[in-house]
XYZ file of N, CA, C and O in Angstrom:
400
model
N 6.344 -5.493 17.165
C 5.484 -4.379 16.824
C 4.408 -4.876 15.862
O 4.703 -5.530 14.881
N 3.166 -4.578 16.143
C 2.055 -4.998 15.307
C 1.608 -3.836 14.438
O 1.363 -2.739 14.925
N 1.515 -4.087 13.137
C 1.078 -3.071 12.191
C -0.185 -3.591 11.525
O -0.180 -4.668 10.923
N -1.262 -2.849 11.648
C -2.531 -3.271 11.076
C -2.541 -3.175 9.561
O -1.794 -2.394 8.961
N -3.388 -3.964 8.932
C -3.518 -3.948 7.481
C -3.978 -2.576 6.998
O -3.450 -2.045 6.019
N -4.928 -1.968 7.700
C -5.411 -0.631 7.311
C -4.287 0.396 7.401
O -4.167 1.279 6.536
N -3.460 0.278 8.427
C -2.329 1.197 8.596
C -1.323 1.038 7.456
O -0.750 2.009 6.963
N -1.125 -0.192 7.007
C -0.211 -0.470 5.896
C -0.723 0.175 4.612
O 0.035 0.825 3.885
N -2.015 0.010 4.341
C -2.592 0.594 3.126
C -2.570 2.114 3.206
O -2.307 2.799 2.214
N -2.798 2.666 4.395
C -2.730 4.123 4.587
C -1.327 4.641 4.275
O -1.166 5.670 3.616
N -0.299 3.918 4.716
C 1.081 4.326 4.441
C 1.375 4.261 2.946
O 2.036 5.149 2.392
N 0.879 3.220 2.272
C 1.061 3.101 0.819
C 0.386 4.262 0.104
O 0.955 4.867 -0.803
N -0.826 4.613 0.537
C -1.544 5.745 -0.049
C -0.746 7.038 0.134
O -0.642 7.864 -0.780
N -0.130 7.210 1.298
C 0.698 8.390 1.552
C 1.912 8.449 0.642
O 2.287 9.514 0.150
N 2.525 7.291 0.400
C 3.688 7.232 -0.499
C 3.283 7.599 -1.926
O 4.005 8.318 -2.620
N 2.123 7.112 -2.372
C 1.649 7.463 -3.713
C 1.328 8.953 -3.805
O 1.618 9.595 -4.819
N 0.745 9.517 -2.748
C 0.447 10.956 -2.728
C 1.739 11.763 -2.809
O 1.810 12.773 -3.527
N 2.778 11.312 -2.113
C 4.066 12.011 -2.170
C 4.675 11.915 -3.570
O 5.216 12.887 -4.087
N 4.556 10.747 -4.196
C 5.068 10.580 -5.558
C 4.327 11.498 -6.525
O 4.940 12.074 -7.438
N 3.020 11.674 -6.327
C 2.255 12.603 -7.166
C 2.734 14.031 -6.982
O 2.912 14.769 -7.950
N 2.946 14.415 -5.732
C 3.405 15.780 -5.443
C 4.782 16.019 -6.057
O 5.043 17.080 -6.620
N 5.648 15.014 -5.988
C 6.990 15.135 -6.563
C 6.944 15.242 -8.083
O 7.867 15.765 -8.703
N 5.876 14.730 -8.711
C 5.760 14.728 -10.173
C 5.289 16.061 -10.737
O 5.410 16.301 -11.935
N 4.747 16.906 -9.877
C 4.203 18.183 -10.349
C 5.255 18.959 -11.136
O 6.350 19.210 -10.659
N 4.916 19.320 -12.385
C 5.813 20.113 -13.224
C 6.920 19.323 -13.896
O 7.731 19.909 -14.624
N 7.001 18.024 -13.693
C 8.042 17.207 -14.319
C 7.685 16.920 -15.777
O 6.514 16.770 -16.116
N 8.694 16.821 -16.664
C 8.401 16.576 -18.081
C 7.884 15.161 -18.345
O 7.177 14.938 -19.326
N 8.220 14.212 -17.499
C 7.762 12.834 -17.675
C 7.067 12.396 -16.396
O 7.630 12.508 -15.308
N 5.843 11.931 -16.548
C 5.113 11.391 -15.403
C 4.605 10.004 -15.766
O 4.350 9.708 -16.923
N 4.474 9.162 -14.783
C 4.030 7.797 -14.972
C 2.629 7.633 -14.413
O 2.347 8.052 -13.298
N 1.757 6.980 -15.156
C 0.381 6.747 -14.723
C 0.333 5.448 -13.938
O 0.780 4.408 -14.406
N -0.203 5.498 -12.737
C -0.384 4.301 -11.924
C -1.757 3.735 -12.278
O -2.767 4.382 -12.037
N -1.772 2.551 -12.865
C -3.049 1.939 -13.231
C -3.526 0.991 -12.145
O -4.712 0.907 -11.871
N -2.601 0.254 -11.561
C -2.983 -0.623 -10.462
C -1.771 -0.832 -9.567
O -0.633 -0.636 -9.972
N -2.045 -1.205 -8.346
C -1.004 -1.471 -7.361
C -1.266 -2.870 -6.826
O -2.363 -3.157 -6.339
N -0.292 -3.753 -6.949
C -0.444 -5.092 -6.392
C 0.375 -5.155 -5.117
O 1.560 -4.860 -5.112
N -0.277 -5.511 -4.043
C 0.344 -5.546 -2.730
C 0.208 -6.952 -2.170
O -0.901 -7.441 -1.974
N 1.334 -7.632 -1.978
C 1.347 -8.956 -1.359
C 1.923 -8.808 0.035
O 3.054 -8.339 0.185
N 1.162 -9.159 1.043
C 1.623 -9.056 2.426
C 1.340 -10.350 3.169
O 0.396 -11.062 2.852
N 2.174 -10.637 4.123
C 1.918 -11.753 5.027
C 1.239 -11.173 6.251
O 1.716 -10.201 6.830
N 0.109 -11.752 6.595
C -0.642 -11.256 7.736
C -0.866 -12.371 8.742
O -0.933 -13.542 8.390
N -0.937 -11.972 9.995
C -1.352 -12.876 11.061
C -2.787 -12.518 11.369
O -3.118 -11.349 11.585
N -3.633 -13.493 11.341
C -5.033 -13.284 11.683
C -5.193 -13.797 13.105
O -4.952 -14.966 13.380
N -5.554 -12.894 14.015
C -5.674 -13.282 15.413
C -7.115 -13.115 15.891
O -7.801 -12.179 15.492
N -7.522 -14.029 16.720
C -8.839 -13.949 17.342
C -8.623 -13.714 18.829
O -7.793 -14.374 19.462
N -9.350 -12.766 19.369
C -9.206 -12.415 20.769
C -10.514 -12.634 21.505
O -11.584 -12.319 20.984
N -10.412 -13.160 22.707
C -11.604 -13.383 23.527
C -11.929 -12.148 24.364
O -12.945 -12.110 25.040
N -11.076 -11.133 24.333
C -11.298 -9.918 25.109
C -12.521 -9.175 24.591
O -12.934 -9.341 23.464
N -13.071 -8.320 25.447
C -14.200 -7.491 25.034
C -13.782 -6.652 23.835
O -12.703 -6.065 23.828
N -14.594 -6.602 22.824
C -14.328 -5.869 21.592
C -13.068 -6.359 20.891
O -12.479 -5.643 20.100
N -12.642 -7.576 21.191
C -11.428 -8.117 20.585
C -11.625 -8.466 19.129
O -10.978 -7.931 18.255
N -12.554 -9.378 18.857
C -12.854 -9.762 17.484
C -11.664 -10.372 16.758
O -10.766 -10.939 17.363
N -11.661 -10.227 15.448
C -10.597 -10.741 14.591
C -9.811 -9.556 14.062
O -10.386 -8.557 13.638
N -8.484 -9.663 14.074
C -7.630 -8.583 13.582
C -6.638 -9.142 12.577
O -6.211 -10.290 12.669
N -6.254 -8.306 11.602
C -5.236 -8.655 10.615
C -4.003 -7.813 10.905
O -4.067 -6.590 10.896
N -2.874 -8.467 11.167
C -1.619 -7.775 11.450
C -0.616 -8.106 10.363
O -0.394 -9.264 10.045
N 0.007 -7.089 9.770
C 1.023 -7.308 8.751
C 2.310 -7.711 9.449
O 2.741 -7.065 10.409
N 2.930 -8.784 8.972
C 4.163 -9.276 9.571
C 5.359 -8.614 8.927
O 5.412 -8.449 7.706
N 6.338 -8.264 9.737
C 7.587 -7.748 9.204
C 8.412 -8.936 8.739
O 8.087 -10.086 9.018
N 9.500 -8.670 8.025
C 10.355 -9.749 7.542
C 10.796 -10.606 8.715
O 11.316 -10.108 9.706
N 10.558 -11.883 8.630
C 10.941 -12.798 9.701
C 10.040 -12.719 10.917
O 10.301 -13.361 11.915
N 8.959 -11.937 10.841
C 8.075 -11.768 11.989
C 7.198 -12.979 12.219
O 6.949 -13.766 11.324
N 6.767 -13.130 13.444
C 5.870 -14.219 13.801
C 4.743 -13.668 14.656
O 4.930 -12.731 15.413
N 3.595 -14.263 14.509
C 2.454 -13.857 15.323
C 2.649 -14.352 16.742
O 3.183 -15.424 16.966
N 2.220 -13.548 17.694
C 2.338 -13.952 19.092
C 1.015 -13.754 19.796
O 0.237 -12.876 19.450
N 0.772 -14.570 20.804
C -0.392 -14.406 21.672
C -1.708 -14.760 21.015
O -1.900 -14.574 19.841
N -2.617 -15.318 21.800
C -3.953 -15.651 21.314
C -3.923 -16.731 20.253
O -2.914 -17.365 19.997
N -5.049 -16.923 19.620
C -5.170 -17.874 18.525
C -4.841 -17.127 17.247
O -5.398 -16.072 16.979
N -3.904 -17.648 16.448
C -3.539 -16.936 15.228
C -3.206 -17.911 14.109
O -2.884 -19.069 14.345
N -3.297 -17.411 12.892
C -2.906 -18.149 11.701
C -2.240 -17.139 10.775
O -2.604 -15.967 10.758
N -1.253 -17.586 10.016
C -0.543 -16.699 9.102
C -0.988 -16.991 7.672
O -1.082 -18.143 7.268
N -1.264 -15.930 6.922
C -1.729 -16.053 5.539
C -1.014 -15.028 4.681
O -0.587 -13.990 5.173
N -0.924 -15.302 3.386
C -0.474 -14.307 2.426
C -1.711 -13.728 1.766
O -2.571 -14.468 1.290
N -1.804 -12.413 1.770
C -2.937 -11.725 1.186
C -2.436 -10.917 0.000
O -1.457 -10.181 0.111
N -3.094 -11.077 -1.147
C -2.778 -10.287 -2.330
C -3.923 -9.324 -2.574
O -5.072 -9.747 -2.686
N -3.593 -8.058 -2.644
C -4.588 -7.023 -2.917
C -4.215 -6.350 -4.228
O -3.059 -5.988 -4.428
N -5.159 -6.199 -5.116
C -4.918 -5.434 -6.331
C -5.775 -4.184 -6.232
O -7.007 -4.259 -6.207
N -5.125 -3.047 -6.130
C -5.799 -1.777 -5.902
C -5.686 -0.900 -7.137
O -4.667 -0.914 -7.819
N -6.705 -0.137 -7.434
C -6.645 0.858 -8.499
C -6.381 2.203 -7.844
O -7.041 2.557 -6.871
N -5.431 2.920 -8.376
C -5.085 4.222 -7.809
C -5.836 5.317 -8.558
O -5.886 5.328 -9.784
N -6.462 6.220 -7.812
C -7.133 7.364 -8.415
C -7.091 8.543 -7.451
O -6.913 8.373 -6.253
N -7.241 9.730 -8.010
C -7.257 10.929 -7.177
C -8.626 11.053 -6.510
O -9.550 10.311 -6.822
N -8.755 12.018 -5.609
C -10.011 12.212 -4.872
C -11.186 12.481 -5.804
O -12.317 12.117 -5.503
N -10.934 13.095 -6.964
C -12.030 13.379 -7.905
C -12.131 12.328 -9.010
O -12.789 12.554 -10.018
N -11.463 11.182 -8.827
C -11.568 10.078 -9.779
C -10.592 10.129 -10.930
O -10.668 9.307 -11.836
N -9.648 11.065 -10.903
C -8.650 11.177 -11.971
C -7.520 10.179 -11.819
O -7.432 9.445 -10.838
N -6.632 10.169 -12.807
C -5.485 9.264 -12.802
C -4.390 9.780 -11.878
O -4.202 10.981 -11.712
N -3.661 8.848 -11.283
C -2.515 9.181 -10.449
C -1.294 9.217 -11.347
O -0.992 8.244 -12.036
N -0.600 10.349 -11.362
C 0.599 10.498 -12.179
C 1.786 10.746 -11.265
O 1.737 11.618 -10.404
N 2.844 9.968 -11.443
C 4.063 10.145 -10.660
C 5.215 10.440 -11.600
O 5.145 10.161 -12.794
N 6.293 11.018 -11.078
C 7.422 11.416 -11.905
C 8.315 10.236 -12.233
O 8.425 9.293 -11.475
N 8.966 10.332 -13.380
C 9.989 9.367 -13.746
C 11.246 9.716 -12.987
O 11.682 10.859 -13.003
N 11.833 8.772 -12.307
C 13.047 9.023 -11.538
C 14.294 9.111 -12.394
O 15.371 9.371 -11.891
N 14.175 8.914 -13.703
C 15.365 8.879 -14.562
C 15.646 10.204 -15.249
O 16.620 10.309 -15.970
N 14.788 11.174 -15.090
C 15.027 12.459 -15.713
C 14.991 12.390 -17.222
O 15.779 13.041 -17.899
N 14.103 11.573 -17.770
C 14.012 11.409 -19.219
C 13.648 12.725 -19.891
O 12.950 13.556 -19.332
N 14.131 12.904 -21.082
C 13.835 14.096 -21.863
C 12.988 13.665 -23.050
O 13.310 12.705 -23.750
N 11.871 14.357 -23.257
C 10.995 14.051 -24.382
C 11.451 14.835 -25.593
O 11.741 16.026 -25.514
N 11.526 14.165 -26.751
C 11.882 14.839 -27.985
C 10.646 14.941 -28.865
O 9.840 14.031 -28.918
N 10.488 16.047 -29.540
C 9.336 16.240 -30.448
C 9.580 15.545 -31.759
O 10.611 15.398 -32.252
């Protein structure tokens, strides 16, 4: 199964959005300042019409198949922000209690 790099980042964005929704009303929330994502990708070149170059995220133990390909590790450092440029806040999973 081939999973595109854009699809991977979209799934990560969805997970962060869910964590934000889960944090609503929680006494402790965590601010996401940056997200570091290290993925192994297969870069494939296709001679087909509109083929071009594609980046496919490899699953554990996965190998690139077909066409000309090379495997690379890509590190992305992303800043998380809301649609209006605000901070992303997620809930603490430990149920911490704040004392005054």
